[in-house]
Amino acid sequence: MMAGLGPLLASLAAMDVAAFTRRLKRNAILYAMVLLFLLTAYGLLVAALAVYLASIWGAPMALLAVAGGALVLALAVYLWVVIANGAEQRRKREAAASNSSKALMMTAALTALPLLVKSRPLLLAAVVGGLGFLATKTMGASGRRYSEPAE
C-alpha cells in the first residue's frame, strides 16, 4: 500500500512546486512593473517640484532645494537603519548572553552528575531539590498561593 502512495505524494509535491515557481515568476514580473511605474511617478513628482520651485525662487535655488531635501531624506533613512541595526545587535548579544549562561549551568550540572551518582545522600538531595524546584514552578504558574483561602 505504501509503495502506491509514494508516487502519488511525489506527483502532488511536484505539482505544488510547479505552481509555486509559476506564481513566483508571475509575481516577480508584476512587481517589477509596479516598481518601474513607482519610480517613474517619483521622478516626475521631483521634476514637478523642481519646476514649481523654479517659478518661485529661480532654477538654481529650486534644484538646490530639491537636492537638499533628498539629502535630508537619505540621511534620515540611513540613521533609521543604523538605529535598527544597533537594536538588533543588542538583542542578539542579550540572547547570546542568556544562552551562554544556560549552557554554563548545564555544563556545571553535567560535571556534578558523576559525583551525585556515586554518593547516595547527594543523589537523594538532588532529586528532592529538583522536585521542590518543579513544585514551586508549578505553583507559581497557577497564580494562586496556598496561604490564601480558596473560595
Coordinates of C-alpha atoms in Angstrom, one line a residue:
M1 CA 0.0 0.0 0.0
M2 CA 2.8 2.4 0.8
A3 CA 4.5 1.6 -2.5
G4 CA 1.5 3.0 -4.3
L5 CA 1.3 6.1 -2.1
G6 CA 4.9 7.2 -2.8
P7 CA 4.4 8.2 -6.5
L8 CA 1.1 9.9 -5.6
L9 CA 2.8 12.1 -3.0
A10 CA 5.7 12.8 -5.3
S11 CA 3.4 14.0 -8.1
L12 CA 1.4 16.1 -5.6
A13 CA 4.7 17.7 -4.4
A14 CA 5.8 18.3 -8.0
M15 CA 2.5 20.0 -8.8
D16 CA 2.8 22.3 -5.8
V17 CA 6.4 23.2 -6.7
A18 CA 5.5 23.9 -10.3
A19 CA 2.6 26.1 -9.2
F20 CA 4.8 27.8 -6.8
T21 CA 7.5 28.6 -9.4
R22 CA 4.9 29.8 -11.9
R23 CA 3.3 32.1 -9.3
L24 CA 6.8 33.3 -8.2
K25 CA 7.7 34.2 -11.8
R26 CA 4.4 36.0 -12.4
N27 CA 4.7 38.0 -9.2
A28 CA 8.3 38.9 -10.0
I29 CA 7.3 40.3 -13.3
L30 CA 4.3 42.2 -11.9
Y31 CA 6.3 43.6 -9.0
A32 CA 9.0 44.8 -11.4
M33 CA 6.4 46.6 -13.5
V34 CA 4.9 48.2 -10.3
L35 CA 8.4 49.3 -9.3
L36 CA 9.0 50.8 -12.7
F37 CA 5.8 52.8 -12.6
L38 CA 6.5 53.9 -9.0
L39 CA 10.0 55.1 -10.0
T40 CA 8.6 57.0 -13.0
A41 CA 6.0 58.7 -10.7
Y42 CA 8.6 59.6 -8.2
G43 CA 10.9 61.1 -10.9
L44 CA 8.0 63.1 -12.4
L45 CA 7.0 64.3 -8.9
V46 CA 10.5 65.5 -8.2
A47 CA 10.7 67.2 -11.6
A48 CA 7.3 68.9 -11.0
L49 CA 8.5 70.1 -7.6
A50 CA 11.7 71.5 -9.2
V51 CA 9.7 73.3 -11.9
Y52 CA 7.3 74.8 -9.3
L53 CA 10.1 75.9 -7.1
A54 CA 11.9 77.3 -10.1
S55 CA 8.9 79.5 -10.9
I56 CA 9.1 80.9 -7.3
W57 CA 12.9 81.0 -6.5
G58 CA 14.6 80.5 -9.8
A59 CA 16.1 77.4 -11.3
P60 CA 19.4 77.1 -9.3
M61 CA 17.7 77.6 -5.9
A62 CA 15.0 75.1 -6.9
L63 CA 17.4 72.4 -7.8
L64 CA 19.4 73.1 -4.6
A65 CA 16.3 72.8 -2.5
V66 CA 15.2 69.5 -4.2
A67 CA 18.8 68.1 -3.8
G68 CA 18.9 69.2 -0.1
G69 CA 15.5 67.6 0.6
A70 CA 16.7 64.4 -1.0
L71 CA 19.9 64.5 1.1
V72 CA 17.9 65.1 4.3
L73 CA 15.6 62.1 3.5
A74 CA 18.6 59.9 2.7
L75 CA 20.2 60.9 6.0
A76 CA 17.0 60.2 7.9
V77 CA 16.7 56.7 6.3
Y78 CA 20.4 56.0 7.0
L79 CA 20.0 56.9 10.7
W80 CA 16.9 54.8 11.0
V81 CA 18.8 51.8 9.5
V82 CA 21.8 52.4 11.9
I83 CA 19.5 52.6 14.9
A84 CA 17.6 49.4 13.9
N85 CA 20.8 47.5 13.3
G86 CA 22.1 48.6 16.7
A87 CA 19.0 47.4 18.4
E88 CA 19.1 44.1 16.6
Q89 CA 22.8 43.6 17.6
R90 CA 21.9 44.4 21.2
R91 CA 19.1 41.9 21.2
K92 CA 21.5 39.3 19.7
R93 CA 24.1 40.0 22.4
E94 CA 21.5 39.7 25.1
A95 CA 20.2 36.4 23.7
A96 CA 23.7 35.0 23.3
A97 CA 24.5 36.0 27.0
S98 CA 21.3 34.3 28.1
N99 CA 22.1 31.2 26.1
S100 CA 25.7 31.1 27.3
S101 CA 24.6 31.3 31.0
K102 CA 22.1 28.4 30.4
A103 CA 24.9 26.5 28.7
L104 CA 27.2 27.2 31.7
M105 CA 24.6 25.9 34.1
M106 CA 24.1 22.8 32.0
T107 CA 27.8 22.2 31.9
A108 CA 28.1 22.6 35.7
A109 CA 25.2 20.2 36.2
L110 CA 26.7 17.6 33.9
T111 CA 30.1 18.0 35.6
A112 CA 28.5 17.4 39.0
L113 CA 26.5 14.4 37.8
P114 CA 29.1 11.7 38.4
L115 CA 29.6 12.9 41.9
L116 CA 25.9 12.8 42.6
V117 CA 25.6 9.3 41.2
K118 CA 28.4 8.0 43.4
S119 CA 27.1 9.5 46.6
R120 CA 23.6 8.3 47.7
P121 CA 22.9 11.2 50.1
L122 CA 23.8 13.8 47.4
L123 CA 21.7 12.0 44.8
L124 CA 18.7 12.0 47.2
A125 CA 19.3 15.7 48.0
A126 CA 19.5 16.5 44.3
V127 CA 16.3 14.6 43.5
V128 CA 14.4 16.3 46.4
G129 CA 15.7 19.7 45.3
G130 CA 14.7 19.1 41.7
L131 CA 11.2 18.0 42.8
G132 CA 10.9 21.0 45.0
F133 CA 12.0 23.3 42.2
L134 CA 9.4 21.8 39.9
A135 CA 6.8 22.1 42.6
T136 CA 7.5 25.8 43.1
K137 CA 7.5 26.4 39.4
T138 CA 4.1 24.6 39.1
M139 CA 2.6 26.6 42.0
G140 CA 3.9 29.8 40.6
A141 CA 2.4 29.1 37.2
S142 CA -1.0 28.6 38.7
G143 CA -1.1 32.1 40.0
R144 CA -2.7 31.1 43.3
R145 CA -0.9 30.9 46.7
Y146 CA -1.7 28.3 49.2
S147 CA -1.7 30.8 52.0
E148 CA -4.8 32.4 50.5
P149 CA -8.1 30.8 51.3
A150 CA -9.8 29.1 48.4
E151 CA -13.3 30.2 47.6

